[in-house]
Amino acid sequence: MKLAVVEGDGIGREVIPEAVKVLDALSLPIEKVHVEIGYEKWEKTGYAITDEDLETLKKCDCILFGAVTTPPDPEYKSVLLTIRKELDMYANIRPVKPLAGITGVTGKSDFNYVIVRENTEGLYSGIEEIHDDVAYTTRVVSRKGSKRVAEYACKLAKMRNNNVTIVHKSNVMKSDKLFLDECQQTAESGDVNYNDTLVDAMAYYLITYPERYDVVVTTNLFGDILSDMSAAHIGSMGLMPSANIGDEQAFFEPVHGSAPDIAGEKIANPVAAILSVKMLLQWYGYNNEASLVERSVNYTLNQGIKTPDLGGESTTEELGQAVIDSINSQVETEPE
Ligand code: NAD
Ligand code: IPM
Ligand code: MN
């Protein structure tokens, strides 16, 4: 496997090294290519990402990505959106399930759902016009874009509890009527059980009855918002991993951002990044290694080794090392 490693900015530079150490502990035949991308690069060179960087990324099987800072500068184009679009990573997968020894702010622990977010269009189309007294952002919802993400959601549902909830705002936006129709047809023809909910009500239901959901499919911005909200169920922004999936390639990243409020303090929770490695391993077919990583994370957290976001006192590195120790001890005790 050829893997591009992008630390990015802020805590990306702190959590990705731990995730890479976890990967290294598994001794798999993985060739790593480090790529410098992000706001820090922009400050140094005037470019956040170059065509050459994109070419490098395109030549890899997959990407492990930390986080990048997006400054409020109208000239600055989000590199994350550029990568998702250029590499056509159309489905953003965000699993929401409890971890051992951690209770989120809602006190619930009987949920296990996954958000499948359309990742290349919607309000993130990048088609914008800014005038002196008005600004426009075009919301693009295409049949093709909706269908392929719906197909991914249904495929995932078949491997789970065969249930898809389509989240939209079609009472207000015609673009979402198209999204809803396409998702319904896809679920119907794939023999997947489905229902649909308006996004505002969904925010309420998801926080109140998370146990009701299996696969939640939605458009780009709604998926973004519902996923950070879902991190509250798990217990921290620092715990939620994600995968951006395309037809050939995929890239894996924590859901959180560069967290400037804690960057440099070496206390960022590396679990989201480490669980992103777990998703990467699973995507590539290293299923045993993927479950080993997940088990080790749960074992470590259950031992009470926690960063401050979880009420603990461990550093990023201490938590990362504890996961690696757990991996090593399980590898040593496994029969030949
Ligand atoms: P954020 O996700 O960076 O932080 C939100 C809150 O969660 C902060 O209080 C932060 O300290 C906390 N947090 C996040 N990750 C954590 C971790 N691993 N451990 C402990 N606490 C953690 O969101 P934000 O502050 O709105 O955004 C900061 C910057 O990151 C912005 O420039 C934004 O554009 C960018 N961003 C990038 C990505 C990405 O690269 N994938 C995602 C979201 C935001
Ligand atoms: C995420 C982030 C990004 C998004 C931003 C940084 C462009 O919030 O991955 O959730 O909105 O997709
Ligand atoms: Mn987000």
Short mmCIF file of C-alpha atoms and ligand atoms in Angstrom, two decimals:
data_model
loop_
_atom_site.label_atom_id
_atom_site.label_comp_id
_atom_site.label_asym_id
_atom_site.label_seq_id
_atom_site.Cartn_x
_atom_site.Cartn_y
_atom_site.Cartn_z
CA MET A 1 0.00 0.00 0.00
CA LYS A 2 1.22 3.49 -0.82
CA LEU A 3 0.00 5.96 1.77
CA ALA A 4 0.22 9.75 1.72
CA VAL A 5 0.57 11.22 5.19
CA VAL A 6 -0.55 14.81 5.61
CA GLU A 7 -0.25 16.27 9.11
CA GLY A 8 -1.62 19.67 8.12
CA ASP A 9 -1.80 22.38 10.79
CA GLY A 10 -2.42 22.83 14.50
CA ILE A 11 -3.17 19.61 16.35
CA GLY A 12 -2.94 17.74 13.04
CA ARG A 13 0.81 17.89 13.67
CA GLU A 14 0.33 16.32 17.11
CA VAL A 15 -2.26 13.59 16.49
CA ILE A 16 -1.02 12.27 13.14
CA PRO A 17 2.43 11.26 14.47
CA GLU A 18 0.63 9.09 17.06
CA ALA A 19 -1.59 7.55 14.38
CA VAL A 20 1.48 6.83 12.25
CA LYS A 21 3.24 5.19 15.21
CA VAL A 22 0.20 2.94 15.63
CA LEU A 23 0.39 2.01 11.97
CA ASP A 24 4.11 1.33 12.26
CA ALA A 25 3.51 -0.93 15.26
CA LEU A 26 1.56 -3.26 12.96
CA SER A 27 4.61 -3.83 10.70
CA LEU A 28 2.60 -3.90 7.47
CA PRO A 29 4.11 -3.39 4.01
CA ILE A 30 3.12 0.25 3.71
CA GLU A 31 5.13 2.85 1.83
CA LYS A 32 4.58 6.28 3.36
CA VAL A 33 4.92 9.54 1.48
CA HIS A 34 4.86 12.70 3.61
CA VAL A 35 3.12 15.64 1.98
CA GLU A 36 3.18 19.20 3.30
CA ILE A 37 -0.19 20.88 2.80
CA GLY A 38 -2.18 23.55 4.61
CA TYR A 39 -2.26 27.00 6.10
CA GLU A 40 1.31 26.92 7.44
CA LYS A 41 2.51 26.08 3.95
CA TRP A 42 0.42 28.94 2.57
CA GLU A 43 2.02 31.36 5.03
CA LYS A 44 5.49 30.17 4.02
CA THR A 45 5.05 29.80 0.27
CA GLY A 46 1.80 31.49 -0.77
CA TYR A 47 0.36 28.08 -1.73
CA ALA A 48 -1.65 25.84 0.60
CA ILE A 49 -1.60 22.99 -1.91
CA THR A 50 0.12 22.80 -5.30
CA ASP A 51 -0.71 20.83 -8.45
CA GLU A 52 2.31 18.73 -7.66
CA ASP A 53 0.90 17.89 -4.21
CA LEU A 54 -2.35 16.84 -5.84
CA GLU A 55 -0.47 14.64 -8.30
CA THR A 56 1.40 13.01 -5.40
CA LEU A 57 -1.89 12.35 -3.60
CA LYS A 58 -3.44 10.91 -6.76
CA LYS A 59 -0.58 8.42 -7.07
CA CYS A 60 -1.19 6.99 -3.59
CA ASP A 61 -3.74 4.34 -2.68
CA CYS A 62 -4.96 6.34 0.25
CA ILE A 63 -4.28 9.35 2.44
CA LEU A 64 -4.06 9.85 6.19
CA PHE A 65 -4.86 13.46 6.93
CA GLY A 66 -4.69 15.46 10.17
CA ALA A 67 -6.46 18.81 9.99
CA VAL A 68 -5.95 22.12 8.31
CA THR A 69 -6.73 25.65 9.39
CA THR A 70 -8.98 27.66 7.12
CA PRO A 71 -8.41 31.38 7.66
CA PRO A 72 -11.30 33.76 6.97
CA ASP A 73 -9.48 35.16 3.94
CA PRO A 74 -11.65 35.36 0.80
CA GLU A 75 -8.61 34.52 -1.35
CA TYR A 76 -7.95 31.28 0.53
CA LYS A 77 -9.51 28.18 -0.94
CA SER A 78 -10.09 25.28 1.47
CA VAL A 79 -7.52 22.59 0.67
CA LEU A 80 -9.72 19.95 2.18
CA LEU A 81 -12.52 20.71 -0.24
CA THR A 82 -10.00 20.86 -3.08
CA ILE A 83 -8.74 17.38 -2.27
CA ARG A 84 -12.21 15.90 -1.84
CA LYS A 85 -13.30 17.38 -5.14
CA GLU A 86 -10.14 16.74 -7.19
CA LEU A 87 -9.95 13.13 -6.02
CA ASP A 88 -13.72 12.77 -6.33
CA MET A 89 -14.16 11.42 -2.81
CA TYR A 90 -17.92 11.51 -2.92
CA ALA A 91 -18.95 9.71 0.26
CA ASN A 92 -17.89 10.90 3.70
CA ILE A 93 -18.39 8.16 6.27
CA ARG A 94 -18.61 9.08 9.94
CA PRO A 95 -19.32 6.24 12.36
CA VAL A 96 -20.89 7.19 15.67
CA LYS A 97 -20.52 4.48 18.28
CA PRO A 98 -19.63 4.49 21.96
CA LEU A 99 -16.13 3.81 23.21
CA ALA A 100 -15.29 1.83 26.34
CA GLY A 101 -15.28 3.73 29.61
CA ILE A 102 -16.55 6.97 28.08
CA THR A 103 -19.98 8.50 28.35
CA GLY A 104 -20.82 11.45 26.16
CA VAL A 105 -22.72 14.54 27.26
CA THR A 106 -26.08 12.89 26.58
CA GLY A 107 -25.28 9.99 28.93
CA LYS A 108 -26.37 7.52 26.24
CA SER A 109 -24.41 4.44 25.28
CA ASP A 110 -26.86 2.35 23.27
CA PHE A 111 -26.25 3.93 19.88
CA ASN A 112 -24.38 2.76 16.82
CA TYR A 113 -25.09 4.69 13.68
CA VAL A 114 -23.11 6.03 10.77
CA ILE A 115 -23.48 9.30 8.93
CA VAL A 116 -22.98 9.09 5.18
CA ARG A 117 -22.47 12.60 3.93
CA GLU A 118 -22.47 13.68 0.29
CA ASN A 119 -18.99 15.11 -0.04
CA THR A 120 -18.52 16.95 -3.33
CA GLU A 121 -21.48 19.25 -3.91
CA GLY A 122 -24.44 20.77 -1.99
CA LEU A 123 -23.61 24.08 -0.39
CA TYR A 124 -19.93 23.23 -0.79
CA SER A 125 -20.11 23.57 -4.57
CA GLY A 126 -17.66 26.48 -4.49
CA ILE A 127 -19.90 28.37 -6.91
CA GLU A 128 -20.05 31.75 -5.26
CA GLU A 129 -20.50 35.39 -6.10
CA ILE A 130 -19.61 38.19 -3.78
CA HIS A 131 -20.87 41.70 -4.45
CA ASP A 132 -20.78 44.75 -2.21
CA ASP A 133 -24.18 44.27 -0.69
CA VAL A 134 -25.02 40.66 -1.40
CA ALA A 135 -23.27 37.32 -1.66
CA TYR A 136 -24.47 34.08 -3.26
CA THR A 137 -23.53 30.45 -2.76
CA THR A 138 -25.07 28.04 -5.22
CA ARG A 139 -26.35 24.81 -3.74
CA VAL A 140 -25.77 22.05 -6.27
CA VAL A 141 -27.59 18.75 -5.91
CA SER A 142 -27.17 16.51 -8.93
CA ARG A 143 -28.87 13.22 -9.66
CA LYS A 144 -25.52 11.57 -10.19
CA GLY A 145 -24.09 12.95 -6.93
CA SER A 146 -27.17 11.96 -4.95
CA LYS A 147 -27.41 8.51 -6.49
CA ARG A 148 -23.84 7.50 -5.86
CA VAL A 149 -23.90 8.55 -2.22
CA ALA A 150 -27.29 6.87 -1.77
CA GLU A 151 -25.84 3.70 -3.29
CA TYR A 152 -22.95 3.83 -0.85
CA ALA A 153 -25.33 4.34 2.08
CA CYS A 154 -27.47 1.40 0.97
CA LYS A 155 -24.43 -0.83 0.49
CA LEU A 156 -23.35 0.03 4.01
CA ALA A 157 -26.86 -0.56 5.38
CA LYS A 158 -26.86 -4.06 3.84
CA MET A 159 -23.79 -4.85 5.93
CA ARG A 160 -25.50 -3.45 9.04
CA ASN A 161 -29.20 -3.36 9.98
CA ASN A 162 -30.53 -2.61 6.50
CA ASN A 163 -31.98 0.72 7.51
CA VAL A 164 -31.39 4.11 5.96
CA THR A 165 -32.68 7.45 7.21
CA ILE A 166 -32.64 10.15 4.54
CA VAL A 167 -32.13 13.60 6.02
CA HIS A 168 -33.10 16.67 3.99
CA LYS A 169 -34.98 19.96 3.94
CA SER A 170 -37.18 19.34 0.93
CA ASN A 171 -40.05 21.34 2.41
CA VAL A 172 -38.01 24.44 1.66
CA MET A 173 -35.47 23.51 -1.00
CA LYS A 174 -36.31 21.90 -4.32
CA SER A 175 -32.72 20.71 -4.54
CA ASP A 176 -33.40 18.49 -1.55
CA LYS A 177 -36.52 17.07 -3.15
CA LEU A 178 -34.24 15.74 -5.85
CA PHE A 179 -31.87 14.33 -3.23
CA LEU A 180 -34.76 12.70 -1.37
CA ASP A 181 -36.27 11.17 -4.53
CA GLU A 182 -32.96 9.76 -5.63
CA CYS A 183 -32.24 8.26 -2.19
CA GLN A 184 -35.73 6.76 -1.93
CA GLN A 185 -35.49 5.16 -5.37
CA THR A 186 -32.06 3.75 -4.61
CA ALA A 187 -33.21 2.26 -1.30
CA GLU A 188 -36.37 0.90 -2.91
CA SER A 189 -34.54 -0.83 -5.73
CA GLY A 190 -31.86 -2.12 -3.34
CA ASP A 191 -34.43 -3.58 -0.96
CA VAL A 192 -33.24 -1.45 1.91
CA ASN A 193 -35.68 -0.20 4.55
CA TYR A 194 -35.81 3.56 4.60
CA ASN A 195 -37.51 6.56 6.08
CA ASP A 196 -36.86 10.26 5.85
CA THR A 197 -36.71 13.16 8.27
CA LEU A 198 -36.35 16.91 7.93
CA VAL A 199 -32.95 18.01 9.15
CA ASP A 200 -34.12 20.33 11.92
CA ALA A 201 -36.24 17.61 13.52
CA MET A 202 -33.41 15.17 12.91
CA ALA A 203 -31.08 17.26 15.10
CA TYR A 204 -33.59 16.74 17.92
CA TYR A 205 -34.23 13.04 17.25
CA LEU A 206 -30.55 12.23 16.87
CA ILE A 207 -29.69 13.73 20.24
CA THR A 208 -32.76 12.28 21.96
CA TYR A 209 -33.11 8.84 20.37
CA PRO A 210 -29.73 7.96 18.79
CA GLU A 211 -30.47 4.27 19.26
CA ARG A 212 -33.12 4.47 16.53
CA TYR A 213 -30.62 5.03 13.72
CA ASP A 214 -28.50 2.78 11.55
CA VAL A 215 -27.31 4.63 8.43
CA VAL A 216 -28.07 8.33 8.07
CA VAL A 217 -27.59 9.74 4.58
CA THR A 218 -27.62 13.46 3.93
CA THR A 219 -26.24 16.37 1.94
CA ASN A 220 -22.90 18.03 2.53
CA LEU A 221 -23.50 20.81 5.06
CA PHE A 222 -26.19 18.95 7.02
CA GLY A 223 -23.80 16.02 7.38
CA ASP A 224 -21.08 18.34 8.60
CA ILE A 225 -23.27 19.79 11.33
CA LEU A 226 -24.86 16.51 12.41
CA SER A 227 -21.46 14.88 12.69
CA ASP A 228 -19.99 17.39 15.15
CA MET A 229 -23.22 17.14 17.10
CA SER A 230 -22.84 13.38 17.13
CA ALA A 231 -19.34 13.69 18.60
CA ALA A 232 -21.14 14.87 21.76
CA HIS A 233 -22.75 11.41 22.04
CA ILE A 234 -19.35 9.72 21.87
CA GLY A 235 -17.82 12.15 24.34
CA SER A 236 -15.40 14.45 22.51
CA MET A 237 -14.51 15.93 19.16
CA GLY A 238 -11.24 14.11 19.65
CA LEU A 239 -12.87 10.68 19.36
CA MET A 240 -14.59 10.72 16.00
CA PRO A 241 -12.89 9.34 12.87
CA SER A 242 -13.96 9.55 9.25
CA ALA A 243 -13.34 8.21 5.78
CA ASN A 244 -13.73 10.04 2.47
CA ILE A 245 -14.40 7.40 -0.14
CA GLY A 246 -14.03 7.53 -3.91
CA ASP A 247 -14.18 4.79 -6.52
CA GLU A 248 -10.44 4.12 -6.47
CA GLN A 249 -8.95 5.99 -3.56
CA ALA A 250 -9.91 7.00 -0.06
CA PHE A 251 -8.70 9.38 2.54
CA PHE A 252 -9.02 9.15 6.27
CA GLU A 253 -9.12 11.96 8.79
CA PRO A 254 -10.45 12.86 12.19
CA VAL A 255 -13.73 14.79 12.04
CA HIS A 256 -12.23 17.55 14.18
CA GLY A 257 -10.27 20.55 12.93
CA SER A 258 -6.89 22.04 13.81
CA ALA A 259 -8.13 23.17 17.26
CA PRO A 260 -6.09 26.38 17.58
CA ASP A 261 -7.31 26.75 21.18
CA ILE A 262 -5.21 23.76 22.32
CA ALA A 263 -2.63 23.45 19.53
CA GLY A 264 0.93 23.27 20.81
CA GLU A 265 -0.10 22.13 24.27
CA LYS A 266 0.41 18.46 23.38
CA ILE A 267 -2.89 17.50 24.98
CA ALA A 268 -4.99 16.84 21.86
CA ASN A 269 -6.79 13.53 21.90
CA PRO A 270 -5.21 11.27 19.25
CA VAL A 271 -8.04 8.70 19.27
CA ALA A 272 -9.96 10.18 16.30
CA ALA A 273 -6.76 10.02 14.24
CA ILE A 274 -5.96 6.49 15.46
CA LEU A 275 -9.49 5.29 14.69
CA SER A 276 -9.12 6.87 11.25
CA VAL A 277 -6.17 4.49 10.81
CA LYS A 278 -8.50 1.69 11.82
CA MET A 279 -10.91 2.74 9.05
CA LEU A 280 -8.01 2.91 6.60
CA LEU A 281 -6.92 -0.63 7.48
CA GLN A 282 -10.46 -1.89 7.07
CA TRP A 283 -10.86 -0.17 3.71
CA TYR A 284 -7.67 -1.79 2.45
CA GLY A 285 -8.69 -5.23 3.72
CA TYR A 286 -6.46 -5.50 6.79
CA ASN A 287 -9.44 -6.51 8.87
CA ASN A 288 -7.62 -8.26 11.71
CA GLU A 289 -5.31 -5.30 12.18
CA ALA A 290 -8.27 -2.92 12.08
CA SER A 291 -10.00 -4.77 14.92
CA LEU A 292 -6.75 -4.98 16.86
CA VAL A 293 -6.45 -1.18 16.72
CA GLU A 294 -10.06 -0.68 17.78
CA ARG A 295 -9.72 -3.17 20.64
CA SER A 296 -6.55 -1.47 21.81
CA VAL A 297 -8.17 1.97 21.82
CA ASN A 298 -11.10 0.65 23.85
CA TYR A 299 -8.81 -1.21 26.23
CA THR A 300 -6.69 1.92 26.79
CA LEU A 301 -9.63 4.24 27.40
CA ASN A 302 -11.20 1.70 29.71
CA GLN A 303 -8.00 1.75 31.77
CA GLY A 304 -8.71 5.43 32.41
CA ILE A 305 -5.88 6.73 30.22
CA LYS A 306 -7.45 9.90 28.93
CA THR A 307 -6.53 13.32 27.61
CA PRO A 308 -8.04 16.47 29.26
CA ASP A 309 -11.01 16.64 26.85
CA LEU A 310 -12.16 13.41 28.53
CA GLY A 311 -11.38 14.64 32.02
CA GLY A 312 -7.97 12.94 32.17
CA GLU A 313 -4.43 14.19 32.47
CA SER A 314 -2.58 12.20 29.84
CA THR A 315 -0.75 13.89 27.00
CA THR A 316 -1.31 13.12 23.32
CA GLU A 317 1.84 11.03 23.30
CA GLU A 318 1.02 9.11 26.49
CA LEU A 319 -2.37 8.08 25.16
CA GLY A 320 -0.85 7.15 21.79
CA GLN A 321 1.87 5.11 23.48
CA ALA A 322 -0.66 3.31 25.68
CA VAL A 323 -2.57 2.21 22.57
CA ILE A 324 0.68 0.95 21.03
CA ASP A 325 1.57 -0.92 24.24
CA SER A 326 -1.82 -2.58 24.13
CA ILE A 327 -1.30 -3.55 20.48
CA ASN A 328 2.13 -4.98 21.26
CA SER A 329 0.93 -6.98 24.24
CA GLN A 330 -1.90 -8.52 22.22
CA VAL A 331 0.44 -9.37 19.34
CA GLU A 332 2.84 -11.03 21.79
CA THR A 333 0.14 -13.17 23.38
CA GLU A 334 -1.52 -14.20 20.11
CA PRO A 335 -0.88 -17.81 19.10
CA GLU A 336 1.44 -18.26 16.08
P1 NAD B 1 -12.19 22.13 15.87
O1 NAD B 1 -12.77 20.82 15.55
O2 NAD B 1 -10.78 22.38 15.50
O3 NAD B 1 -12.35 22.39 17.45
C1 NAD B 1 -13.63 22.42 18.10
C2 NAD B 1 -13.42 22.16 19.61
O4 NAD B 1 -13.08 20.78 19.80
C3 NAD B 1 -12.29 22.97 20.21
O5 NAD B 1 -12.61 23.35 21.51
C4 NAD B 1 -11.12 21.99 20.24
O6 NAD B 1 -10.18 22.24 21.25
C5 NAD B 1 -11.84 20.67 20.46
N1 NAD B 1 -11.10 19.56 19.85
C6 NAD B 1 -11.02 19.28 18.53
N2 NAD B 1 -10.24 18.23 18.33
C7 NAD B 1 -9.80 17.83 19.52
C8 NAD B 1 -8.95 16.78 19.95
N3 NAD B 1 -8.38 15.92 19.09
N4 NAD B 1 -8.70 16.67 21.28
C9 NAD B 1 -9.26 17.50 22.15
N5 NAD B 1 -10.08 18.50 21.82
C10 NAD B 1 -10.35 18.67 20.50
O7 NAD B 1 -13.14 23.22 15.20
P2 NAD B 1 -12.94 24.81 15.04
O8 NAD B 1 -12.28 25.37 16.24
O9 NAD B 1 -14.23 25.30 14.62
O10 NAD B 1 -11.94 24.95 13.80
C11 NAD B 1 -10.57 25.26 13.91
C12 NAD B 1 -9.93 25.30 12.52
O11 NAD B 1 -9.96 24.01 11.94
C13 NAD B 1 -10.66 26.22 11.52
O12 NAD B 1 -9.70 26.89 10.77
C14 NAD B 1 -11.50 25.28 10.68
O13 NAD B 1 -11.70 25.77 9.38
C15 NAD B 1 -10.58 24.05 10.64
N6 NAD B 1 -11.26 22.77 10.46
C16 NAD B 1 -10.55 21.84 9.74
C17 NAD B 1 -11.06 20.57 9.62
C18 NAD B 1 -10.25 19.57 8.89
O14 NAD B 1 -9.15 19.87 8.45
N7 NAD B 1 -10.72 18.35 8.74
C19 NAD B 1 -12.28 20.22 10.23
C20 NAD B 1 -12.96 21.18 10.96
C21 NAD B 1 -12.44 22.46 11.09
C1 IPM B 2 -15.11 18.62 8.25
C2 IPM B 2 -14.73 20.09 8.21
C3 IPM B 2 -14.70 20.59 6.78
C4 IPM B 2 -16.10 20.39 6.22
C5 IPM B 2 -14.25 22.03 6.58
C6 IPM B 2 -12.95 22.30 7.26
C7 IPM B 2 -14.14 22.36 5.13
O1 IPM B 2 -15.60 20.84 8.99
O2 IPM B 2 -14.39 17.81 7.66
O3 IPM B 2 -16.10 18.29 8.88
O4 IPM B 2 -16.98 21.20 6.47
O5 IPM B 2 -16.29 19.39 5.57
MN MN B 3 -16.90 19.61 10.19
#
